mmCIF file of C-alpha atoms in Angstrom:
data_model
loop_
_atom_site.group_PDB
_atom_site.id
_atom_site.type_symbol
_atom_site.label_atom_id
_atom_site.label_comp_id
_atom_site.label_asym_id
_atom_site.label_seq_id
_atom_site.Cartn_x
_atom_site.Cartn_y
_atom_site.Cartn_z
ATOM 1 C CA MET A 1 -90.191 -97.896 28.105
ATOM 2 C CA THR A 2 -92.092 -94.689 28.279
ATOM 3 C CA VAL A 3 -92.969 -95.302 31.927
ATOM 4 C CA THR A 4 -89.358 -96.143 32.757
ATOM 5 C CA SER A 5 -88.035 -93.027 31.194
ATOM 6 C CA GLN A 6 -90.584 -90.986 33.084
ATOM 7 C CA VAL A 7 -89.546 -92.581 36.387
ATOM 8 C CA ALA A 8 -85.849 -92.172 35.662
ATOM 9 C CA ALA A 9 -86.179 -88.607 34.599
ATOM 10 C CA PRO A 10 -84.645 -86.027 36.931
ATOM 11 C CA PRO A 11 -86.970 -83.719 38.788
ATOM 12 C CA VAL A 12 -88.364 -81.167 36.436
ATOM 13 C CA ALA A 13 -88.104 -77.552 37.481
ATOM 14 C CA PRO A 14 -91.367 -75.601 37.321
ATOM 15 C CA GLY A 15 -91.869 -74.170 33.832
ATOM 16 C CA ALA A 16 -89.290 -76.453 32.175
ATOM 17 C CA ALA A 17 -91.926 -78.435 30.278
ATOM 18 C CA SER A 18 -93.439 -75.301 28.846
ATOM 19 C CA ARG A 19 -89.960 -74.124 27.821
ATOM 20 C CA ARG A 20 -89.216 -77.462 26.119
ATOM 21 C CA VAL A 21 -92.275 -77.241 23.867
ATOM 22 C CA PRO A 22 -91.311 -73.947 22.238
ATOM 23 C CA SER A 23 -87.748 -75.160 21.725
ATOM 24 C CA ARG A 24 -89.013 -78.333 19.999
ATOM 25 C CA ARG A 25 -91.294 -76.100 17.981
ATOM 26 C CA ARG A 26 -88.372 -73.857 17.075
ATOM 27 C CA LEU A 27 -86.386 -76.878 15.954
ATOM 28 C CA ALA A 28 -89.283 -78.131 13.799
ATOM 29 C CA HIS A 29 -89.687 -74.639 12.423
ATOM 30 C CA GLY A 30 -85.973 -74.394 11.559
ATOM 31 C CA TRP A 31 -86.068 -77.831 9.914
ATOM 32 C CA ARG A 32 -89.075 -76.772 7.832
ATOM 33 C CA ALA A 33 -87.354 -73.498 6.847
ATOM 34 C CA LEU A 34 -84.271 -75.472 5.795
ATOM 35 C CA ARG A 35 -86.366 -77.808 3.633
ATOM 36 C CA THR A 36 -88.098 -74.778 2.132
ATOM 37 C CA GLY A 37 -84.663 -73.339 1.302
ATOM 38 C CA VAL A 38 -83.751 -76.612 -0.405
ATOM 39 C CA ALA A 39 -87.003 -76.479 -2.402
ATOM 40 C CA PHE A 40 -86.365 -72.908 -3.537
ATOM 41 C CA ALA A 41 -82.737 -73.650 -4.414
ATOM 42 C CA SER A 42 -83.852 -76.639 -6.472
ATOM 43 C CA PHE A 43 -86.365 -74.399 -8.225
ATOM 44 C CA GLY A 44 -83.486 -72.101 -9.277
ATOM 45 C CA VAL A 45 -81.396 -75.050 -10.478
ATOM 46 C CA GLY A 46 -84.454 -76.466 -12.241
ATOM 47 C CA ALA A 47 -85.016 -73.157 -14.013
ATOM 48 C CA ILE A 48 -81.458 -73.285 -15.390
ATOM 49 C CA VAL A 49 -81.988 -76.859 -16.588
ATOM 50 C CA VAL A 50 -85.346 -75.999 -18.161
ATOM 51 C CA ALA A 51 -83.803 -72.929 -19.838
ATOM 52 C CA ALA A 52 -81.114 -75.210 -21.320
ATOM 53 C CA ILE A 53 -83.662 -77.794 -22.500
ATOM 54 C CA THR A 54 -85.906 -75.149 -24.064
ATOM 55 C CA ALA A 55 -82.885 -73.584 -25.794
ATOM 56 C CA VAL A 56 -82.214 -76.899 -27.509
ATOM 57 C CA SER A 57 -85.865 -77.518 -28.331
ATOM 58 C CA ALA A 58 -86.551 -73.925 -29.456
ATOM 59 C CA ARG A 59 -86.782 -74.646 -33.152
ATOM 60 C CA GLY A 60 -89.550 -74.443 -35.698
ATOM 61 C CA VAL A 61 -92.306 -71.914 -36.142
ATOM 62 C CA PRO A 62 -92.921 -69.677 -33.088
ATOM 63 C CA ALA A 63 -96.357 -71.106 -32.204
ATOM 64 C CA ARG A 64 -95.096 -74.712 -32.094
ATOM 65 C CA ARG A 65 -91.968 -73.669 -30.202
ATOM 66 C CA GLU A 66 -94.106 -71.868 -27.621
ATOM 67 C CA LEU A 67 -96.400 -74.847 -27.127
ATOM 68 C CA ARG A 68 -93.412 -77.167 -26.798
ATOM 69 C CA THR A 69 -91.846 -74.879 -24.176
ATOM 70 C CA GLN A 70 -95.142 -74.652 -22.272
ATOM 71 C CA ARG A 71 -95.290 -78.444 -22.165
ATOM 72 C CA ILE A 72 -91.742 -78.620 -20.791
ATOM 73 C CA VAL A 73 -92.651 -76.013 -18.135
ATOM 74 C CA HIS A 74 -95.747 -78.069 -17.261
ATOM 75 C CA HIS A 75 -93.664 -81.209 -16.663
ATOM 76 C CA ALA A 76 -90.983 -79.274 -14.761
ATOM 77 C CA PHE A 77 -93.598 -77.792 -12.436
ATOM 78 C CA ARG A 78 -95.165 -81.232 -11.888
ATOM 79 C CA LEU A 79 -91.744 -82.540 -10.927
ATOM 80 C CA TRP A 80 -91.070 -79.628 -8.602
ATOM 81 C CA LEU A 81 -94.457 -80.067 -6.875
ATOM 82 C CA TRP A 82 -93.747 -83.760 -6.415
ATOM 83 C CA TRP A 83 -90.464 -82.721 -4.781
ATOM 84 C CA MET A 84 -92.319 -80.252 -2.522
ATOM 85 C CA VAL A 85 -94.639 -83.071 -1.430
ATOM 86 C CA CYS A 86 -91.644 -85.378 -0.824
ATOM 87 C CA LEU A 87 -90.114 -82.648 1.354
ATOM 88 C CA ARG A 88 -93.422 -82.545 3.262
ATOM 89 C CA LEU A 89 -93.787 -78.853 2.453
ATOM 90 C CA CYS A 90 -97.210 -78.951 0.862
ATOM 91 C CA ARG A 91 -100.329 -80.939 0.197
ATOM 92 C CA VAL A 92 -102.420 -80.193 -2.862
ATOM 93 C CA SER A 93 -106.064 -81.139 -3.400
ATOM 94 C CA TRP A 94 -108.182 -80.479 -6.446
ATOM 95 C CA ILE A 95 -111.976 -80.356 -6.368
ATOM 96 C CA ASP A 96 -113.683 -80.851 -9.743
ATOM 97 C CA GLY A 97 -110.246 -80.701 -11.371
ATOM 98 C CA GLU A 98 -111.597 -82.724 -14.319
ATOM 99 C CA ARG A 99 -113.195 -79.481 -15.518
ATOM 100 C CA LEU A 100 -109.694 -78.499 -16.651
ATOM 101 C CA ALA A 101 -109.171 -81.769 -18.549
ATOM 102 C CA GLY A 102 -109.265 -82.078 -22.323
ATOM 103 C CA SER A 103 -108.262 -79.684 -25.016
ATOM 104 C CA GLY A 104 -109.955 -76.629 -26.341
ATOM 105 C CA PRO A 105 -109.454 -73.006 -25.478
ATOM 106 C CA ARG A 106 -110.536 -71.852 -22.047
ATOM 107 C CA LEU A 107 -109.923 -68.770 -19.976
ATOM 108 C CA VAL A 108 -108.782 -69.969 -16.566
ATOM 109 C CA VAL A 109 -109.203 -67.320 -13.891
ATOM 110 C CA ALA A 110 -107.930 -67.717 -10.335
ATOM 111 C CA ASN A 111 -107.436 -65.777 -7.136
ATOM 112 C CA HIS A 112 -103.819 -65.510 -6.083
ATOM 113 C CA PRO A 113 -103.205 -66.107 -2.371
ATOM 114 C CA THR A 114 -99.657 -67.514 -2.570
ATOM 115 C CA LEU A 115 -96.428 -67.345 -4.520
ATOM 116 C CA ILE A 116 -96.802 -70.817 -6.057
ATOM 117 C CA ASP A 117 -100.388 -70.572 -7.407
ATOM 118 C CA VAL A 118 -99.175 -70.253 -10.974
ATOM 119 C CA ILE A 119 -97.007 -73.343 -10.499
ATOM 120 C CA LEU A 120 -99.975 -75.366 -9.195
ATOM 121 C CA LEU A 121 -102.088 -74.315 -12.163
ATOM 122 C CA LEU A 122 -99.426 -74.785 -14.848
ATOM 123 C CA ALA A 123 -98.603 -78.195 -13.370
ATOM 124 C CA ARG A 124 -102.250 -79.100 -14.050
ATOM 125 C CA LEU A 125 -102.601 -77.422 -17.472
ATOM 126 C CA SER A 126 -100.343 -78.843 -20.148
ATOM 127 C CA GLN A 127 -100.914 -75.700 -22.201
ATOM 128 C CA ALA A 128 -101.708 -72.237 -20.913
ATOM 129 C CA ASP A 129 -100.585 -68.796 -21.950
ATOM 130 C CA CYS A 130 -100.112 -66.841 -18.769
ATOM 131 C CA ILE A 131 -99.578 -63.177 -18.127
ATOM 132 C CA VAL A 132 -96.235 -62.335 -16.658
ATOM 133 C CA LYS A 133 -95.113 -59.330 -14.637
ATOM 134 C CA THR A 134 -92.165 -57.233 -15.763
ATOM 135 C CA ALA A 135 -90.106 -58.549 -12.807
ATOM 136 C CA ALA A 136 -90.439 -62.155 -14.012
ATOM 137 C CA ARG A 137 -89.562 -61.137 -17.568
ATOM 138 C CA ARG A 138 -86.344 -59.584 -16.232
ATOM 139 C CA ASN A 139 -85.514 -62.380 -13.805
ATOM 140 C CA PRO A 140 -82.267 -63.986 -15.048
ATOM 141 C CA PHE A 141 -83.591 -67.499 -14.240
ATOM 142 C CA MET A 142 -86.960 -66.994 -15.878
ATOM 143 C CA ARG A 143 -86.694 -64.528 -18.740
ATOM 144 C CA ARG A 144 -85.568 -66.926 -21.473
ATOM 145 C CA ILE A 145 -88.177 -69.505 -20.559
ATOM 146 C CA VAL A 146 -90.869 -66.796 -20.429
ATOM 147 C CA ALA A 147 -89.871 -65.544 -23.876
ATOM 148 C CA ARG A 148 -89.717 -69.019 -25.425
ATOM 149 C CA ALA A 149 -93.076 -70.013 -23.933
ATOM 150 C CA GLY A 150 -94.671 -66.912 -25.461
ATOM 151 C CA TYR A 151 -96.089 -65.771 -22.134
ATOM 152 C CA LEU A 152 -97.727 -62.370 -22.367
ATOM 153 C CA ALA A 153 -96.557 -59.109 -20.802
ATOM 154 C CA ASN A 154 -98.966 -57.216 -18.550
ATOM 155 C CA ASP A 155 -97.878 -53.773 -19.769
ATOM 156 C CA ASP A 156 -100.795 -52.441 -21.772
ATOM 157 C CA GLY A 157 -104.408 -53.316 -20.893
ATOM 158 C CA ASP A 158 -105.895 -52.784 -24.345
ATOM 159 C CA ALA A 159 -103.123 -54.592 -26.229
ATOM 160 C CA LEU A 160 -103.155 -57.405 -23.676
ATOM 161 C CA VAL A 161 -106.870 -58.054 -24.215
ATOM 162 C CA GLU A 162 -106.215 -58.220 -27.972
ATOM 163 C CA SER A 163 -103.291 -60.606 -27.506
ATOM 164 C CA CYS A 164 -105.230 -62.911 -25.172
ATOM 165 C CA ALA A 165 -108.251 -62.982 -27.499
ATOM 166 C CA ASP A 166 -105.889 -63.759 -30.369
ATOM 167 C CA ARG A 167 -104.363 -66.712 -28.472
ATOM 168 C CA ILE A 168 -107.847 -68.036 -27.696
ATOM 169 C CA ALA A 169 -108.786 -67.698 -31.376
ATOM 170 C CA GLN A 170 -105.790 -69.963 -32.118
ATOM 171 C CA GLY A 171 -107.310 -72.605 -29.825
ATOM 172 C CA ARG A 172 -104.994 -71.876 -26.884
ATOM 173 C CA SER A 173 -105.984 -71.498 -23.248
ATOM 174 C CA VAL A 174 -105.126 -68.408 -21.224
ATOM 175 C CA LEU A 175 -104.526 -68.244 -17.470
ATOM 176 C CA LEU A 176 -104.866 -65.021 -15.532
ATOM 177 C CA PHE A 177 -105.249 -63.610 -12.056
ATOM 178 C CA PRO A 178 -107.846 -60.824 -12.191
ATOM 179 C CA GLU A 179 -106.522 -59.167 -9.037
ATOM 180 C CA GLY A 180 -103.313 -58.379 -10.943
ATOM 181 C CA THR A 181 -101.195 -59.231 -7.904
ATOM 182 C CA ARG A 182 -101.215 -61.585 -4.938
ATOM 183 C CA SER A 183 -104.372 -61.478 -2.825
ATOM 184 C CA PRO A 184 -104.319 -59.878 0.630
ATOM 185 C CA ARG A 185 -104.279 -62.356 3.545
ATOM 186 C CA GLY A 186 -107.597 -64.246 3.632
ATOM 187 C CA GLY A 187 -109.311 -61.975 1.116
ATOM 188 C CA LEU A 188 -109.336 -60.524 -2.352
ATOM 189 C CA HIS A 189 -108.303 -57.324 -4.081
ATOM 190 C CA ARG A 190 -110.873 -55.692 -6.283
ATOM 191 C CA PHE A 191 -110.898 -57.590 -9.608
ATOM 192 C CA GLN A 192 -109.713 -55.774 -12.709
ATOM 193 C CA ARG A 193 -111.947 -56.099 -15.751
ATOM 194 C CA GLY A 194 -109.361 -57.578 -18.119
ATOM 195 C CA ALA A 195 -110.621 -61.167 -17.735
ATOM 196 C CA ALA A 196 -114.189 -60.085 -18.499
ATOM 197 C CA HIS A 197 -113.073 -58.082 -21.545
ATOM 198 C CA ILE A 198 -111.084 -61.060 -22.882
ATOM 199 C CA ALA A 199 -114.031 -63.416 -22.372
ATOM 200 C CA LEU A 200 -116.496 -61.001 -23.987
ATOM 201 C CA LYS A 201 -114.196 -60.306 -26.921
ATOM 202 C CA SER A 202 -113.305 -63.937 -27.583
ATOM 203 C CA GLY A 203 -116.585 -65.571 -26.526
ATOM 204 C CA CYS A 204 -114.496 -68.056 -24.550
ATOM 205 C CA PRO A 205 -115.985 -69.437 -21.316
ATOM 206 C CA ILE A 206 -114.305 -68.494 -18.060
ATOM 207 C CA VAL A 207 -113.298 -71.425 -15.855
ATOM 208 C CA PRO A 208 -112.991 -70.087 -12.298
ATOM 209 C CA VAL A 209 -110.532 -71.643 -9.847
ATOM 210 C CA VAL A 210 -110.791 -70.694 -6.173
ATOM 211 C CA ILE A 211 -107.493 -71.286 -4.370
ATOM 212 C CA THR A 212 -107.079 -71.494 -0.613
ATOM 213 C CA CYS A 213 -104.024 -72.312 1.464
ATOM 214 C CA ARG A 214 -104.088 -73.290 5.161
ATOM 215 C CA PRO A 215 -102.138 -72.430 7.159
ATOM 216 C CA PRO A 216 -101.337 -69.388 5.020
ATOM 217 C CA THR A 217 -97.813 -69.226 3.605
ATOM 218 C CA LEU A 218 -95.836 -67.566 0.797
ATOM 219 C CA LEU A 219 -98.132 -64.545 0.978
ATOM 220 C CA LYS A 220 -97.313 -61.214 -0.611
ATOM 221 C CA GLY A 221 -94.522 -59.560 1.343
ATOM 222 C CA GLN A 222 -93.809 -62.737 3.340
ATOM 223 C CA SER A 223 -90.290 -64.105 3.053
ATOM 224 C CA TRP A 224 -89.765 -67.718 1.984
ATOM 225 C CA HIS A 225 -88.243 -68.687 5.360
ATOM 226 C CA ASP A 226 -91.229 -67.383 7.312
ATOM 227 C CA VAL A 227 -92.782 -70.855 7.301
ATOM 228 C CA PRO A 228 -95.926 -71.938 9.187
ATOM 229 C CA ASP A 229 -95.907 -74.539 11.952
ATOM 230 C CA GLY A 230 -97.938 -77.117 10.060
ATOM 231 C CA ARG A 231 -97.720 -78.426 6.510
ATOM 232 C CA PRO A 232 -99.775 -76.093 4.291
ATOM 233 C CA GLN A 233 -102.652 -77.553 2.328
ATOM 234 C CA TRP A 234 -103.572 -75.967 -0.977
ATOM 235 C CA VAL A 235 -107.121 -76.603 -2.169
ATOM 236 C CA LEU A 236 -108.034 -75.663 -5.732
ATOM 237 C CA ARG A 237 -111.745 -75.761 -6.453
ATOM 238 C CA VAL A 238 -112.680 -75.551 -10.138
ATOM 239 C CA GLY A 239 -116.061 -73.945 -10.764
ATOM 240 C CA ALA A 240 -118.507 -74.493 -13.614
ATOM 241 C CA PRO A 241 -117.587 -72.582 -16.796
ATOM 242 C CA ILE A 242 -119.210 -69.159 -17.159
ATOM 243 C CA ASP A 243 -120.508 -68.303 -20.623
ATOM 244 C CA PRO A 244 -119.808 -64.616 -21.353
ATOM 245 C CA ALA A 245 -122.521 -64.504 -24.043
ATOM 246 C CA ARG A 246 -125.246 -64.222 -21.425
ATOM 247 C CA TYR A 247 -123.843 -60.840 -20.372
ATOM 248 C CA LEU A 248 -124.194 -59.442 -23.875
ATOM 249 C CA ASP A 249 -127.960 -59.085 -23.910
ATOM 250 C CA ALA A 250 -129.711 -56.544 -26.096
ATOM 251 C CA GLY A 251 -129.067 -52.989 -24.984
ATOM 252 C CA SER A 252 -126.029 -53.870 -22.885
ATOM 253 C CA THR A 253 -122.818 -52.135 -23.943
ATOM 254 C CA LEU A 254 -119.468 -53.901 -23.766
ATOM 255 C CA PRO A 255 -118.240 -51.852 -20.756
ATOM 256 C CA VAL A 256 -121.478 -52.570 -18.892
ATOM 257 C CA ALA A 257 -121.239 -56.299 -19.686
ATOM 258 C CA ALA A 258 -117.612 -56.295 -18.490
ATOM 259 C CA ARG A 259 -118.606 -54.574 -15.240
ATOM 260 C CA ARG A 260 -121.448 -57.045 -14.585
ATOM 261 C CA LEU A 261 -119.336 -60.087 -15.396
ATOM 262 C CA THR A 262 -116.485 -58.828 -13.188
ATOM 263 C CA ALA A 263 -118.891 -58.111 -10.316
ATOM 264 C CA ASP A 264 -120.336 -61.643 -10.592
ATOM 265 C CA LEU A 265 -116.839 -63.147 -10.703
ATOM 266 C CA GLN A 266 -115.785 -61.210 -7.619
ATOM 267 C CA ALA A 267 -118.947 -62.333 -5.796
ATOM 268 C CA LEU A 268 -118.305 -65.960 -6.794
ATOM 269 C CA TYR A 269 -114.789 -65.847 -5.324
ATOM 270 C CA GLU A 270 -115.937 -64.065 -2.164
ATOM 271 C CA GLN A 271 -118.577 -66.755 -1.736
ATOM 272 C CA GLY A 272 -116.012 -69.512 -2.423
ATOM 273 C CA LEU A 273 -113.544 -68.138 0.111
ATOM 274 C CA GLY A 274 -116.350 -67.565 2.624
ATOM 275 C CA ALA A 275 -117.541 -71.168 2.267
ATOM 276 C CA ASP A 276 -113.998 -72.391 2.809
ATOM 277 C CA GLU A 277 -113.742 -70.245 5.947
ATOM 278 C CA GLU A 278 -116.934 -71.824 7.331
ATOM 279 C CA HIS A 279 -115.713 -75.384 6.669
ATOM 280 C CA SER A 280 -112.292 -74.847 8.240
ATOM 281 C CA MET B 1 -123.294 -18.573 -40.951
ATOM 282 C CA THR B 2 -121.793 -19.582 -37.601
ATOM 283 C CA GLN B 3 -123.444 -22.123 -35.310
ATOM 284 C CA PRO B 4 -124.641 -20.933 -31.894
ATOM 285 C CA GLU B 5 -122.197 -21.524 -29.046
ATOM 286 C CA VAL B 6 -122.734 -24.780 -27.154
ATOM 287 C CA SER B 7 -122.952 -24.159 -23.424
ATOM 288 C CA LYS B 8 -121.069 -26.134 -20.824
ATOM 289 C CA ASP B 9 -124.401 -27.236 -19.336
ATOM 290 C CA GLU B 10 -125.439 -28.722 -22.664
ATOM 291 C CA ILE B 11 -122.085 -30.517 -22.980
ATOM 292 C CA PHE B 12 -122.416 -31.869 -19.445
ATOM 293 C CA LYS B 13 -125.866 -33.285 -20.280
ATOM 294 C CA ARG B 14 -124.517 -35.058 -23.363
ATOM 295 C CA LEU B 15 -121.579 -36.366 -21.398
ATOM 296 C CA ARG B 16 -123.908 -37.677 -18.719
ATOM 297 C CA ASP B 17 -125.889 -39.569 -21.384
ATOM 298 C CA VAL B 18 -122.699 -41.283 -22.533
ATOM 299 C CA LEU B 19 -121.521 -42.204 -19.048
ATOM 300 C CA VAL B 20 -124.889 -43.344 -17.686
ATOM 301 C CA GLY B 21 -125.916 -45.237 -20.823
ATOM 302 C CA GLY B 22 -122.569 -46.707 -21.719
ATOM 303 C CA PHE B 23 -121.043 -47.473 -18.342
ATOM 304 C CA GLU B 24 -123.985 -47.974 -15.998
ATOM 305 C CA LEU B 25 -122.949 -45.069 -13.789
ATOM 306 C CA ARG B 26 -125.461 -43.311 -11.583
ATOM 307 C CA ASP B 27 -126.477 -39.676 -12.048
ATOM 308 C CA GLU B 28 -125.331 -38.707 -8.559
ATOM 309 C CA GLN B 29 -121.804 -39.981 -9.299
ATOM 310 C CA LEU B 30 -121.455 -37.530 -12.174
ATOM 311 C CA VAL B 31 -120.325 -34.370 -10.469
ATOM 312 C CA PRO B 32 -117.785 -32.062 -12.165
ATOM 313 C CA THR B 33 -115.027 -33.000 -9.720
ATOM 314 C CA ALA B 34 -115.522 -36.765 -10.163
ATOM 315 C CA ARG B 35 -112.262 -38.412 -11.253
ATOM 316 C CA LEU B 36 -112.685 -40.864 -14.111
ATOM 317 C CA VAL B 37 -110.385 -43.570 -12.794
ATOM 318 C CA GLU B 38 -110.566 -43.222 -9.007
ATOM 319 C CA ASP B 39 -114.205 -42.182 -8.527
ATOM 320 C CA LEU B 40 -115.995 -43.527 -11.610
ATOM 321 C CA GLU B 41 -113.754 -46.622 -11.816
ATOM 322 C CA LEU B 42 -113.135 -46.385 -15.538
ATOM 323 C CA ASP B 43 -110.135 -48.547 -16.402
ATOM 324 C CA SER B 44 -107.861 -48.158 -19.422
ATOM 325 C CA LEU B 45 -110.187 -50.262 -21.601
ATOM 326 C CA ASP B 46 -113.199 -48.241 -20.518
ATOM 327 C CA LEU B 47 -111.377 -45.009 -21.354
ATOM 328 C CA VAL B 48 -110.749 -46.156 -24.920
ATOM 329 C CA ASP B 49 -114.388 -47.187 -25.269
ATOM 330 C CA PHE B 50 -115.481 -43.941 -23.669
ATOM 331 C CA ALA B 51 -113.453 -41.894 -26.186
ATOM 332 C CA VAL B 52 -115.049 -43.782 -29.089
ATOM 333 C CA ARG B 53 -118.574 -43.245 -27.712
ATOM 334 C CA LEU B 54 -117.887 -39.613 -27.021
ATOM 335 C CA GLU B 55 -116.556 -39.057 -30.526
ATOM 336 C CA GLN B 56 -119.714 -40.614 -31.986
ATOM 337 C CA HIS B 57 -121.953 -38.637 -29.659
ATOM 338 C CA VAL B 58 -120.492 -35.183 -30.273
ATOM 339 C CA ASP B 59 -119.034 -35.845 -33.738
ATOM 340 C CA LEU B 60 -115.535 -34.809 -32.725
ATOM 341 C CA GLU B 61 -112.179 -36.494 -32.784
ATOM 342 C CA ILE B 62 -110.289 -36.770 -29.522
ATOM 343 C CA ALA B 63 -106.526 -37.259 -29.777
ATOM 344 C CA GLU B 64 -104.792 -39.797 -27.561
ATOM 345 C CA GLU B 65 -102.792 -37.032 -25.837
ATOM 346 C CA GLU B 66 -105.997 -35.148 -25.084
ATOM 347 C CA LEU B 67 -107.534 -38.296 -23.645
ATOM 348 C CA LYS B 68 -104.508 -38.849 -21.430
ATOM 349 C CA SER B 69 -104.742 -35.298 -20.065
ATOM 350 C CA ILE B 70 -108.340 -35.810 -18.913
ATOM 351 C CA LYS B 71 -108.651 -36.593 -15.217
ATOM 352 C CA THR B 72 -112.113 -35.368 -14.173
ATOM 353 C CA VAL B 73 -115.575 -34.887 -15.623
ATOM 354 C CA GLN B 74 -114.923 -31.123 -15.636
ATOM 355 C CA ASP B 75 -111.775 -31.675 -17.746
ATOM 356 C CA ILE B 76 -113.902 -33.360 -20.420
ATOM 357 C CA VAL B 77 -116.509 -30.624 -20.344
ATOM 358 C CA ASP B 78 -113.785 -27.976 -20.758
ATOM 359 C CA LEU B 79 -112.100 -29.874 -23.580
ATOM 360 C CA LEU B 80 -115.357 -30.419 -25.493
ATOM 361 C CA TYR B 81 -116.434 -26.817 -24.911
ATOM 362 C CA GLN B 82 -113.190 -25.592 -26.398
ATOM 363 C CA LYS B 83 -113.294 -27.978 -29.366
ATOM 364 C CA LEU B 84 -116.984 -27.588 -30.195
ATOM 365 C CA ASN B 85 -116.883 -23.809 -30.060
ATOM 366 C CA ALA B 86 -113.655 -23.596 -32.023
ATOM 367 C CA ARG B 87 -115.457 -25.512 -34.786
ATOM 368 C CA SER B 88 -118.526 -23.246 -34.863
#
């Protein structure tokens, strides 16, 4: 068949083959952008449905209501990721993901290369208090869910550390991105010291998660329809827990311990991203 | 009997003790024009801790508004100079 079609094909003008490839590529690109649009639209619809479900289930004492809402968000994000995989828009791999299994408070800290990192993490963690930007707390789709889940506002550094330590003291896990915003392409912003302060104050171990995405997509400032040619692969590597107590040796002040812990965390992520670069 | 005036040099030395000991900063970073946030990389949590340490070190109370107005090492020296000598 293939041979026949080649024989029957009309003479090809010079350069036509090279023109055909980009047009096929453009078509594939448009098809991928369309599927991405469908995924984002379904996220918006899903948010309305989840807001309705959490409105009905938002009864009882605040702590139980928050945990119930977080569990609903967890399942909704799992469903949405499954839909993303069905649409062939992403592949997700976890390395040492079992380190996030089980209960007990933990401080999960991750770099933030793409828009959906928080979704990947909350789809894995059935309970996590995360820190939400003002924009998300004002977003008409998200604000009610954010409020019902008891997610924390990132307004005041000192008060935020107190709130996070308080949640950990209640046996809850906290998720945060120490860069405070999405990472620059292929790298990291300088880490803020909030994660270290929370760990030192609460005594809770930090569980580091190094996230990579290849080819890069949904970066800061990149529009949703600016899709890559291939299907992006997210890899989330969970590191061994870091005990903050070892930074509080005799003679070390809290600010010094926070600086050292933050510097070590930053180095760990730089190393993790560097290793990923070498393997790719 | 009034206490002798505390010089700005003396205040700077005490301030240096707080910043080097409490925040692991190097001596050469502590120039009068050094900005606390941009140059010395003190974040909001550090600034609160710094105010507490400073209060203990010089036995003075620093109001939140005063803390907010401080931008450089020289600003702190000037503020402490004014407060310490007003007390004496």
